Coordinates of C-alpha atoms in Angstrom, one line a residue:
Chain A
X1 CA -46.1 32.2 -93.5
X2 CA -42.8 32.4 -91.7
X3 CA -42.1 35.9 -93.0
X4 CA -45.4 37.4 -91.9
X5 CA -45.1 40.4 -89.6
X6 CA -48.2 39.7 -87.6
X7 CA -50.0 36.4 -87.4
X8 CA -52.9 35.2 -85.4
X9 CA -53.2 31.5 -85.0
X10 CA -56.5 29.8 -84.1
X11 CA -57.7 32.4 -81.6
X12 CA -60.7 31.7 -79.5
X13 CA -62.4 34.1 -77.1
X14 CA -65.6 33.5 -75.2
X15 CA -67.6 35.8 -73.0
X16 CA -70.1 33.7 -71.1
X17 CA -72.3 32.1 -73.8
X18 CA -71.1 34.4 -76.5
X19 CA -68.3 33.0 -78.7
X20 CA -66.8 36.4 -79.7
X21 CA -63.8 34.9 -81.5
X22 CA -64.0 31.5 -83.0
X23 CA -61.0 29.9 -84.6
X24 CA -59.6 33.1 -86.2
X25 CA -56.3 32.8 -88.0
X26 CA -54.9 35.6 -90.2
X27 CA -51.6 37.0 -91.1
X28 CA -50.1 40.2 -92.4
X29 CA -47.3 40.2 -94.9
X30 CA -44.6 42.9 -95.4
X31 CA -45.8 45.7 -97.7
X32 CA -49.4 44.8 -97.6
X33 CA -52.6 46.2 -96.3
X34 CA -54.8 43.5 -94.9
X35 CA -58.4 44.7 -94.3
X36 CA -60.7 43.2 -91.7
X37 CA -64.3 43.8 -92.4
X38 CA -67.5 42.6 -90.8
X39 CA -70.9 43.8 -89.7
X40 CA -71.5 45.3 -86.3
X41 CA -71.3 42.7 -83.6
X42 CA -69.1 40.4 -85.7
X43 CA -66.4 40.5 -82.9
X44 CA -64.0 43.0 -84.6
X45 CA -63.4 44.9 -81.4
X46 CA -62.7 41.7 -79.4
X47 CA -60.2 40.6 -82.0
X48 CA -58.5 44.0 -82.0
X49 CA -58.3 43.8 -78.2
X50 CA -56.5 40.4 -78.5
X51 CA -54.1 41.8 -81.1
X52 CA -53.3 45.0 -79.1
X53 CA -53.1 43.2 -75.8
X54 CA -56.0 44.6 -73.8
X55 CA -57.7 41.2 -74.0
X56 CA -56.2 37.7 -73.7
X57 CA -57.4 35.0 -76.0
X58 CA -58.8 31.8 -74.4
X59 CA -56.8 29.8 -76.9
X60 CA -54.5 30.4 -79.7
X61 CA -51.5 32.6 -80.2
X62 CA -50.4 36.0 -81.5
X63 CA -47.0 36.5 -83.1
X64 CA -45.3 39.7 -84.0
X65 CA -42.3 39.5 -86.3
X66 CA -41.9 35.8 -85.3
X67 CA -42.1 36.5 -81.6
X68 CA -44.9 35.2 -79.5
X69 CA -46.7 38.1 -77.8
X70 CA -49.8 36.4 -76.6
X71 CA -49.0 36.9 -72.9
X72 CA -47.7 40.5 -73.2
X73 CA -49.7 43.6 -72.2
X74 CA -50.5 46.7 -74.2
X75 CA -47.3 48.6 -73.5
X76 CA -45.0 45.6 -74.0
X77 CA -46.6 44.9 -77.4
X78 CA -46.2 48.6 -78.3
X79 CA -42.5 48.4 -77.4
X80 CA -42.1 45.5 -79.7
X81 CA -43.4 47.5 -82.6
X82 CA -47.2 47.3 -82.6
X83 CA -48.6 50.7 -83.4
X84 CA -52.3 51.2 -83.2
X85 CA -55.0 53.8 -83.7
X86 CA -58.4 53.8 -82.0
X87 CA -61.9 53.9 -83.4
X88 CA -62.7 56.6 -80.8
X89 CA -60.1 59.3 -80.7
X90 CA -57.7 58.6 -77.8
X91 CA -55.7 61.8 -77.8
X92 CA -55.0 64.0 -74.9
X93 CA -57.2 66.9 -75.9
X94 CA -55.7 69.8 -73.9
X95 CA -52.2 69.1 -75.1
X96 CA -50.7 70.1 -78.4
X97 CA -50.6 67.7 -81.3
X98 CA -46.8 67.6 -80.9
X99 CA -47.1 66.5 -77.2
X100 CA -49.3 63.7 -78.2
X101 CA -47.0 62.4 -80.8
X102 CA -43.8 63.0 -78.8
X103 CA -44.9 60.6 -76.1
X104 CA -44.5 57.8 -78.6
X105 CA -41.0 59.0 -79.5
X106 CA -40.2 59.1 -75.9
X107 CA -41.4 55.6 -75.4
X108 CA -39.4 54.4 -78.3
X109 CA -36.2 55.9 -76.8
X110 CA -37.1 54.3 -73.5
X111 CA -36.2 57.1 -71.2
X112 CA -39.3 58.1 -69.3
X113 CA -37.5 58.2 -65.9
X114 CA -35.6 61.3 -66.8
X115 CA -36.5 64.0 -64.4
X116 CA -34.5 67.0 -65.2
X117 CA -34.1 68.0 -68.9
X118 CA -37.1 69.8 -70.2
X119 CA -38.7 68.2 -73.2
X120 CA -39.6 71.5 -74.8
X121 CA -36.0 71.9 -76.0
X122 CA -35.3 68.3 -76.7
X123 CA -34.7 68.0 -80.4
X124 CA -34.2 64.2 -80.2
X125 CA -37.9 64.0 -79.2
X126 CA -39.2 66.7 -81.4
X127 CA -37.5 65.9 -84.7
X128 CA -39.0 62.3 -85.1
X129 CA -42.4 63.6 -83.9
X130 CA -42.3 66.3 -86.5
X131 CA -41.3 63.8 -89.1
X132 CA -44.3 61.6 -88.2
X133 CA -46.6 64.6 -88.4
X134 CA -45.2 65.6 -91.8
X135 CA -45.9 62.2 -93.1
X136 CA -49.5 62.8 -92.2
X137 CA -49.3 66.3 -93.6
X138 CA -49.9 67.9 -90.3
X139 CA -46.6 69.7 -89.8
X140 CA -48.4 73.0 -89.7
X141 CA -50.6 72.0 -86.8
X142 CA -47.8 70.8 -84.6
X143 CA -48.4 73.2 -81.7
X144 CA -52.1 73.4 -82.0
X145 CA -54.1 71.9 -79.1
X146 CA -55.8 68.7 -80.1
X147 CA -59.1 70.2 -78.9
X148 CA -58.9 72.7 -81.8
X149 CA -58.5 70.2 -84.5
X150 CA -61.1 69.0 -86.9
X151 CA -62.3 65.5 -86.7
X152 CA -60.4 64.5 -89.8
X153 CA -57.2 66.0 -88.5
X154 CA -57.6 64.1 -85.3
X155 CA -57.8 60.8 -87.2
X156 CA -54.5 61.8 -88.9
X157 CA -52.9 62.6 -85.6
X158 CA -53.9 59.2 -84.4
X159 CA -52.0 57.6 -87.2
X160 CA -49.1 59.9 -86.7
X161 CA -49.0 58.9 -83.0
X162 CA -48.8 55.3 -84.1
X163 CA -46.1 56.1 -86.7
X164 CA -44.0 57.8 -84.1
X165 CA -43.4 54.4 -82.5
X166 CA -41.6 53.4 -85.7
X167 CA -43.9 50.3 -85.7
X168 CA -43.4 47.1 -87.6
X169 CA -47.1 46.8 -87.9
X170 CA -49.9 49.4 -87.9
X171 CA -53.2 48.3 -86.5
X172 CA -55.8 50.9 -87.6
X173 CA -59.2 50.7 -86.1
X174 CA -61.7 52.4 -88.4
X175 CA -59.4 55.3 -89.2
X176 CA -62.0 56.7 -91.7
X177 CA -64.9 56.6 -89.2
X178 CA -66.8 59.9 -89.4
X179 CA -64.7 61.3 -92.2
X180 CA -66.3 63.0 -95.2
X181 CA -65.5 61.9 -98.7
X182 CA -62.7 64.4 -99.0
X183 CA -61.1 63.3 -95.7
X184 CA -61.5 59.6 -96.6
X185 CA -59.8 60.2 -100.0
X186 CA -56.9 62.0 -98.4
X187 CA -56.4 59.4 -95.7
X188 CA -56.7 56.6 -98.3
X189 CA -53.9 58.2 -100.2
X190 CA -51.7 58.6 -97.2
X191 CA -52.1 55.0 -96.1
X192 CA -51.4 53.8 -99.6
X193 CA -48.1 55.6 -99.5
X194 CA -47.4 54.2 -96.1
X195 CA -47.9 50.5 -96.7
X196 CA -44.5 49.8 -98.3
X197 CA -42.9 50.9 -95.2
X198 CA -45.3 49.5 -92.6
X199 CA -47.8 46.8 -93.3
X200 CA -51.2 47.7 -92.1
X201 CA -54.0 45.7 -90.6
X202 CA -57.0 47.9 -91.4
X203 CA -60.3 47.5 -89.7
X204 CA -62.7 49.6 -91.6
X205 CA -66.4 50.1 -92.4
X206 CA -65.9 52.2 -95.5
X207 CA -66.1 49.6 -98.3
X208 CA -64.9 51.8 -101.0
X209 CA -61.7 52.6 -99.1
X210 CA -61.2 49.0 -98.2
X211 CA -61.6 47.8 -101.8
X212 CA -59.3 50.4 -103.0
X213 CA -56.6 50.0 -100.4
X214 CA -56.6 46.4 -99.3
X215 CA -54.3 43.8 -100.9
X216 CA -56.2 41.1 -99.0
X217 CA -59.5 41.2 -97.1
X218 CA -60.8 39.0 -94.3
X219 CA -64.5 39.0 -93.6
X220 CA -65.4 38.4 -90.0
X221 CA -69.0 37.3 -89.2
X222 CA -70.2 36.1 -85.8
X223 CA -66.6 35.6 -84.6
X224 CA -65.4 33.5 -87.5
X225 CA -63.6 34.4 -90.7
X226 CA -66.0 33.4 -93.5
X227 CA -63.9 34.5 -96.4
X228 CA -60.4 35.7 -97.2
X229 CA -58.9 36.9 -100.4
X230 CA -58.3 39.9 -102.7
X231 CA -61.0 42.4 -103.3
X232 CA -62.3 40.8 -106.5
X233 CA -62.7 37.4 -104.7
X234 CA -64.4 39.0 -101.7
X235 CA -66.8 41.0 -104.0
X236 CA -67.8 37.8 -105.7
X237 CA -68.1 35.6 -102.6
X238 CA -71.7 34.6 -102.2
X239 CA -71.4 34.1 -98.4
X240 CA -70.0 37.6 -98.0
X241 CA -72.7 39.1 -100.2
X242 CA -75.3 37.4 -98.1
X243 CA -73.8 38.2 -94.7
X244 CA -72.4 41.5 -95.2
X245 CA -72.8 43.3 -98.4
X246 CA -76.5 42.9 -98.1
X247 CA -77.6 41.5 -101.4
Chain B
X1 CA -40.2 80.6 -95.6
X2 CA -38.7 84.1 -95.5
X3 CA -41.8 85.3 -93.9
X4 CA -41.5 82.7 -91.3
X5 CA -37.9 83.6 -90.5
X6 CA -38.6 87.3 -90.2
X7 CA -41.2 86.4 -87.6
X8 CA -44.2 88.0 -89.4
X9 CA -46.0 84.7 -88.9
X10 CA -45.1 82.6 -85.8
X11 CA -43.1 79.8 -87.2
X12 CA -44.8 76.4 -87.0
X13 CA -43.1 73.9 -84.9
X14 CA -42.3 76.3 -82.1
X15 CA -43.9 75.7 -78.7
X16 CA -46.1 78.3 -77.1
X17 CA -44.0 80.9 -75.2
X18 CA -43.5 80.2 -71.6
X19 CA -44.8 82.7 -69.0
X20 CA -42.8 85.9 -68.7
X21 CA -42.3 87.5 -65.4
X22 CA -44.1 90.6 -66.5
X23 CA -47.3 89.1 -67.8
X24 CA -50.3 88.6 -65.6
X25 CA -49.4 85.1 -64.5
X26 CA -45.8 86.1 -63.8
X27 CA -46.8 89.1 -61.8
X28 CA -49.3 87.2 -59.7
X29 CA -46.7 84.5 -58.9
X30 CA -44.0 87.0 -58.0
X31 CA -46.6 88.9 -56.0
X32 CA -47.5 85.8 -53.9
X33 CA -43.8 85.0 -53.2
X34 CA -43.1 88.7 -52.4
X35 CA -46.0 88.8 -50.0
X36 CA -44.9 85.7 -48.3
X37 CA -41.3 86.9 -48.0
X38 CA -41.9 90.5 -47.1
X39 CA -44.7 90.1 -44.6
X40 CA -42.4 88.3 -42.0
X41 CA -39.5 90.7 -42.8
X42 CA -41.8 93.6 -41.9
X43 CA -43.1 91.8 -38.9
X44 CA -39.5 91.2 -37.8
X45 CA -38.7 94.9 -38.1
X46 CA -41.8 95.8 -36.2
X47 CA -41.0 93.1 -33.6
X48 CA -44.2 91.0 -34.1
X49 CA -42.8 87.5 -33.7
X50 CA -46.3 86.0 -33.9
X51 CA -46.7 87.0 -37.5
X52 CA -43.3 85.6 -38.4
X53 CA -44.5 82.2 -37.1
X54 CA -47.8 82.6 -38.9
X55 CA -45.9 83.1 -42.1
X56 CA -43.8 80.0 -41.3
X57 CA -47.0 78.1 -40.8
X58 CA -48.4 79.2 -44.1
X59 CA -45.1 78.3 -45.8
X60 CA -44.9 74.8 -44.3
X61 CA -48.5 74.0 -45.0
X62 CA -48.1 75.3 -48.6
X63 CA -45.1 73.0 -49.0
X64 CA -47.1 70.0 -47.8
X65 CA -49.8 71.0 -50.3
X66 CA -47.1 71.3 -53.1
X67 CA -46.4 67.6 -52.4
X68 CA -50.1 66.7 -52.6
X69 CA -50.6 68.8 -55.7
X70 CA -48.0 66.7 -57.5
X71 CA -50.2 63.6 -56.8
X72 CA -53.6 65.2 -57.3
X73 CA -53.0 68.0 -59.7
X74 CA -50.3 66.7 -62.0
X75 CA -50.7 62.9 -61.5
X76 CA -54.5 62.7 -61.2
X77 CA -54.2 60.6 -58.1
X78 CA -56.6 61.9 -55.5
X79 CA -54.9 60.9 -52.3
X80 CA -56.9 61.3 -49.2
X81 CA -54.1 60.1 -47.0
X82 CA -51.3 62.5 -47.3
X83 CA -51.5 63.2 -43.6
X84 CA -49.7 59.9 -43.3
X85 CA -46.5 61.3 -44.8
X86 CA -46.9 64.7 -43.1
X87 CA -47.3 63.0 -39.8
X88 CA -44.5 60.5 -40.4
X89 CA -42.1 63.4 -41.2
X90 CA -43.3 65.1 -38.1
X91 CA -42.7 62.0 -36.0
X92 CA -39.3 61.5 -37.4
X93 CA -38.3 65.0 -36.2
X94 CA -40.1 64.6 -32.9
X95 CA -38.7 61.1 -32.0
X96 CA -35.2 61.9 -33.2
X97 CA -35.2 65.1 -31.1
X98 CA -36.6 63.2 -28.1
X99 CA -33.8 60.6 -28.2
X100 CA -31.2 63.3 -28.8
X101 CA -32.5 65.2 -25.8
X102 CA -32.5 62.1 -23.6
X103 CA -29.2 60.7 -24.9
X104 CA -31.0 57.4 -25.5
X105 CA -30.7 55.4 -28.7
X106 CA -33.7 55.1 -30.9
X107 CA -32.7 51.6 -31.7
X108 CA -29.8 49.5 -30.4
X109 CA -30.5 46.3 -32.3
X110 CA -29.8 45.1 -35.0
X111 CA -28.1 48.3 -35.8
X112 CA -27.6 51.1 -33.3
X113 CA -29.5 54.3 -34.4
X114 CA -29.0 57.2 -32.1
X115 CA -31.3 60.2 -31.9
X116 CA -30.2 63.4 -33.6
X117 CA -31.0 67.0 -33.3
X118 CA -29.6 67.9 -36.6
X119 CA -32.2 69.0 -39.1
X120 CA -30.2 67.7 -42.0
X121 CA -30.2 64.2 -40.6
X122 CA -33.8 64.5 -39.7
X123 CA -34.8 65.8 -43.1
X124 CA -32.9 63.0 -44.9
X125 CA -34.6 60.4 -42.7
X126 CA -38.0 61.9 -43.1
X127 CA -37.7 62.0 -46.9
X128 CA -36.4 58.4 -47.1
X129 CA -39.0 56.9 -44.7
X130 CA -41.8 58.8 -46.4
X131 CA -40.6 57.6 -49.7
X132 CA -40.5 54.0 -48.5
X133 CA -44.0 54.3 -46.9
X134 CA -45.4 55.8 -50.1
X135 CA -43.8 53.1 -52.2
X136 CA -45.6 50.5 -50.1
X137 CA -48.9 52.3 -49.9
X138 CA -48.8 53.5 -53.5
X139 CA -47.9 50.1 -54.9
X140 CA -51.1 48.7 -53.4
X141 CA -53.4 51.7 -53.8
X142 CA -52.4 52.5 -57.4
X143 CA -53.9 49.1 -58.4
X144 CA -57.3 50.8 -57.8
X145 CA -58.7 54.0 -59.3
X146 CA -61.4 56.6 -58.5
X147 CA -63.3 56.3 -55.2
X148 CA -61.4 53.1 -54.3
X149 CA -58.1 54.9 -54.5
X150 CA -59.4 57.7 -52.3
X151 CA -60.7 55.2 -49.7
X152 CA -57.6 53.0 -49.7
X153 CA -55.2 55.9 -49.2
X154 CA -57.5 57.2 -46.4
X155 CA -57.5 53.7 -44.8
X156 CA -53.7 53.5 -44.8
X157 CA -53.4 57.0 -43.3
X158 CA -55.9 56.1 -40.6
X159 CA -53.9 53.0 -39.7
X160 CA -50.9 55.2 -39.1
X161 CA -53.1 57.6 -37.0
X162 CA -54.4 54.8 -34.7
X163 CA -51.0 53.3 -34.4
X164 CA -49.5 56.6 -33.2
X165 CA -52.5 57.1 -31.0
X166 CA -52.0 53.9 -29.2
X167 CA -48.2 53.7 -29.1
X168 CA -47.3 55.0 -25.6
X169 CA -43.6 55.2 -26.0
X170 CA -43.9 58.5 -27.9
X171 CA -46.8 60.1 -26.1
X172 CA -49.7 58.2 -27.6
X173 CA -52.7 60.4 -28.1
X174 CA -51.1 63.2 -25.9
X175 CA -48.3 63.7 -28.4
X176 CA -44.7 64.5 -27.7
X177 CA -43.0 67.9 -27.1
X178 CA -39.8 68.9 -28.8
X179 CA -38.1 70.8 -26.0
X180 CA -35.3 72.2 -28.1
X181 CA -35.7 73.1 -31.7
X182 CA -33.5 70.9 -33.9
X183 CA -30.4 72.5 -35.3
X184 CA -28.7 73.4 -38.5
X185 CA -25.0 74.2 -38.8
X186 CA -24.1 77.9 -38.9
X187 CA -27.5 79.3 -38.2
X188 CA -29.7 79.7 -35.1
X189 CA -32.9 77.9 -35.9
X190 CA -34.5 79.3 -32.7
X191 CA -34.7 82.7 -34.4
X192 CA -38.2 82.9 -35.8
X193 CA -37.0 84.7 -38.9
X194 CA -34.2 82.2 -39.6
X195 CA -36.6 79.4 -39.2
X196 CA -39.0 81.1 -41.6
X197 CA -36.3 81.5 -44.2
X198 CA -35.5 77.8 -43.9
X199 CA -39.1 76.9 -44.5
X200 CA -39.3 79.4 -47.3
X201 CA -36.2 77.8 -49.0
X202 CA -37.9 74.4 -48.6
X203 CA -41.1 75.7 -50.3
X204 CA -39.2 77.3 -53.1
X205 CA -37.1 74.1 -53.6
X206 CA -40.2 71.9 -53.7
X207 CA -41.9 74.2 -56.2
X208 CA -38.8 74.3 -58.3
X209 CA -38.5 70.5 -58.3
X210 CA -42.2 70.2 -59.2
X211 CA -41.8 72.6 -62.1
X212 CA -38.7 71.0 -63.4
X213 CA -40.1 67.6 -63.1
X214 CA -43.2 68.4 -65.0
X215 CA -41.2 69.8 -67.9
X216 CA -39.1 66.6 -68.1
X217 CA -39.8 63.4 -69.9
X218 CA -41.1 62.0 -66.7
X219 CA -43.5 64.9 -66.5
X220 CA -44.7 64.3 -70.0
X221 CA -45.4 60.7 -69.2
X222 CA -47.2 61.6 -66.0
X223 CA -49.3 64.2 -67.7
X224 CA -50.3 61.6 -70.3
X225 CA -51.1 59.1 -67.5
X226 CA -53.4 61.7 -66.0
X227 CA -55.1 62.8 -69.3
X228 CA -55.3 59.5 -71.1
X229 CA -53.5 56.5 -69.8
X230 CA -54.6 54.4 -72.8
X231 CA -52.6 56.7 -75.0
X232 CA -49.6 56.2 -72.8
X233 CA -49.9 52.4 -72.7
X234 CA -50.4 52.3 -76.5
X235 CA -47.2 54.3 -76.9
X236 CA -45.4 51.6 -75.0
X237 CA -45.1 53.2 -71.5
X238 CA -46.7 51.5 -68.6
X239 CA -48.6 54.1 -66.6
X240 CA -48.3 52.3 -63.2
X241 CA -44.5 52.8 -62.5
X242 CA -44.8 56.4 -63.7
X243 CA -47.7 57.1 -61.3
X244 CA -46.0 55.2 -58.5
X245 CA -42.8 57.3 -58.8
X246 CA -44.8 60.5 -58.8
X247 CA -46.7 59.3 -55.7
X248 CA -43.4 58.6 -53.9
X249 CA -41.9 62.0 -54.8
X250 CA -45.2 63.7 -53.7
X251 CA -45.0 61.9 -50.3
X252 CA -41.4 62.9 -49.8
X253 CA -42.2 66.6 -50.3
X254 CA -45.2 66.4 -47.9
X255 CA -43.0 64.4 -45.4
X256 CA -40.3 67.0 -45.4
X257 CA -42.9 69.7 -44.7
X258 CA -44.1 67.5 -41.8
X259 CA -40.6 67.5 -40.3
X260 CA -40.5 71.3 -40.5
X261 CA -44.0 71.6 -39.0
X262 CA -42.9 69.6 -36.0
X263 CA -40.0 71.9 -35.4
X264 CA -42.2 75.0 -36.0
X265 CA -44.7 73.9 -33.3
X266 CA -42.2 72.2 -31.0
X267 CA -44.7 69.5 -30.7
X268 CA -46.0 66.4 -32.5
X269 CA -49.2 64.6 -32.0
X270 CA -51.4 62.1 -33.9
X271 CA -53.4 65.1 -35.1
X272 CA -50.8 65.5 -37.8
X273 CA -51.7 62.0 -39.1
X274 CA -55.5 62.4 -38.9
X275 CA -57.8 62.5 -41.9
X276 CA -58.8 66.1 -41.0
X277 CA -55.3 67.2 -42.1
X278 CA -55.5 65.1 -45.3
X279 CA -58.8 66.9 -46.0
X280 CA -57.4 70.3 -45.2
X281 CA -54.5 69.7 -47.6
X282 CA -57.0 68.7 -50.3
X283 CA -59.0 71.9 -49.6
X284 CA -55.9 74.0 -49.9
X285 CA -55.0 72.4 -53.2
X286 CA -58.5 72.8 -54.6
X287 CA -58.8 76.4 -53.3
X288 CA -55.5 77.4 -54.8
X289 CA -56.0 75.7 -58.2
X290 CA -55.5 72.0 -58.9
X291 CA -52.4 71.3 -61.0
X292 CA -51.1 74.9 -60.7
X293 CA -47.6 75.4 -59.5
X294 CA -48.5 78.3 -57.3
X295 CA -51.9 76.9 -56.4
X296 CA -50.8 75.4 -53.1
X297 CA -49.2 78.6 -52.0
X298 CA -52.3 80.7 -52.9
X299 CA -54.5 78.1 -51.2
X300 CA -52.4 77.9 -48.0
X301 CA -52.3 81.7 -47.7
X302 CA -56.1 81.9 -48.0
X303 CA -56.7 78.9 -45.7
X304 CA -54.4 80.0 -42.9
X305 CA -55.5 83.6 -43.1
X306 CA -59.1 82.5 -42.9
X307 CA -58.3 80.2 -40.0
X308 CA -56.5 83.0 -38.2
X309 CA -58.8 85.9 -38.9
X310 CA -62.2 84.3 -39.0
X311 CA -61.2 81.7 -36.4
X312 CA -60.5 84.7 -34.1
X313 CA -64.0 86.0 -34.7
X314 CA -66.1 82.8 -34.6
X315 CA -65.7 79.2 -33.8
X316 CA -67.7 78.4 -36.9
X317 CA -65.1 79.7 -39.4
X318 CA -65.1 76.5 -41.2
X319 CA -68.6 77.2 -42.3
X320 CA -67.3 80.2 -44.3
X321 CA -64.4 78.0 -45.5
X322 CA -67.0 75.5 -46.7
X323 CA -69.0 78.2 -48.5
X324 CA -65.8 79.5 -50.2
X325 CA -64.8 76.0 -51.3
X326 CA -68.3 75.6 -52.7
X327 CA -68.0 78.8 -54.7
X328 CA -64.6 77.7 -56.0
X329 CA -65.9 74.3 -57.0
X330 CA -69.0 75.7 -58.6
X331 CA -67.8 79.0 -60.2
X332 CA -64.0 79.0 -60.3
X333 CA -62.9 75.5 -61.1
X334 CA -59.4 76.6 -61.6
X335 CA -59.1 78.0 -58.1
X336 CA -57.6 81.2 -56.8
X337 CA -54.7 80.9 -59.3
X338 CA -57.1 80.4 -62.2
X339 CA -59.0 83.5 -61.1
X340 CA -56.0 85.7 -60.5
X341 CA -53.6 84.5 -63.2
X342 CA -55.9 83.2 -65.9
X343 CA -56.2 79.7 -67.3
X344 CA -53.1 77.6 -67.7
X345 CA -52.0 77.3 -71.2
X346 CA -50.8 74.0 -72.5
X347 CA -48.4 73.7 -75.3

């Protein structure tokens, strides 16, 4: 457990009468994809909020690379190496793909209070951004406004933005949402190639992708994790079948 | 790859080309500057001093709007209280001149601060004080967003207004005259054309600073804070200090314009601090084109010309201004600059 990159320890979060997170513990090991699945309303978003820093847990702790980050906010966690993508695209639409990715590189370099040098000629910003885009096979779209991209391309840009942070952990919130079979297959392939470098906590609805990609799966139902294991175990688990897979 | 290098296809990975001076946008921009520069020169040759001062008025108000545009247009912070900085800049010029004229100190304890009739000193003081005021107001106001931000900036500016109104030492609601225009080394600021050129230089400088700033890393962060602050925070940059810094710079520019305005009129009064002026600045920014570098200039030309021409014909000129604003908001969202120069391209 000590070597896990990201670990949640006994998280609780309550909204009024609703116990949105109930005693959730999970961890992410180097080189793995850990998938978090669960039906709608299971508390996935609440849990993501607590990992990313937009929500504080009532109890429990979050550690990133051995460091406690429970009290840190979104941008502090990002600076410590937590890269995330959003379920609903959170890109700045009028700007080019490059500009969206470059902001991450800029954050990584930590020099946002520079007022004079134009970014448009700053290779130290552009080269890493281009590299992140190439990894997502979007190099040819670098200077296209995000508003002109297809849905699938936007999902890839989201991941590229997270990659630009050179994160220790990727937190991907339904990256396949709204993608066709082709887009899903492509993204699955890209993520598979990525996991050796950056472990991924994947929140996903697409079961096929999850079973193909995930080394381990945690199933969240009504705020609690009811099962954890590799895909074969999860497929066989009677509670999971009942609660989620619908047989 | 060869095709790319020979330029048959635009190489990927290159940003969109910046505006050239000879394209539509470039011509409109140069045209506006030329108009503003040549009109008072012509007036000077023809001996119409009134028109030189009118051009100075346009220039100074445009500069104040350049400041506000940085907050509203580039930073997405709809400040309804920029009169506070405009007025503070004006009061710095007025109060300093008053003490210099009287040979009385502004303060003798704990540190002795004499008055000064040097514009350089006054500008520096105006910029610093406006920056400090904006730091305090911004630090509180930027914790809110939307309508609350508008209202809280308005409230702070109105506090300044009522304070100036009821502070008798410097004229209270009657205001304070500046008997002798403040001075600059080597030039005679009393010459209307010289004073116009000083204002013009100030306007150019403030626009150059805005332009350069928005191309920098700071500008990239500010743009992202306006468009999508979640993205910015997720990247690891806190939006709050970025916004606050932009707010402070914005106030400094508007404050410097206020100091020039005081010298232009030879008079300061609480009117400079009133919400009417905050509103007028907003109207100018919107008329000209929100977030456009030359928008404040286009807006100020239009506003002051309407005020002068229509105001000469009818007392109700603001009715026409209102109609025009309505048309801009409904039909030409990108303002005069959007209409003249086309939509702004983003890279």
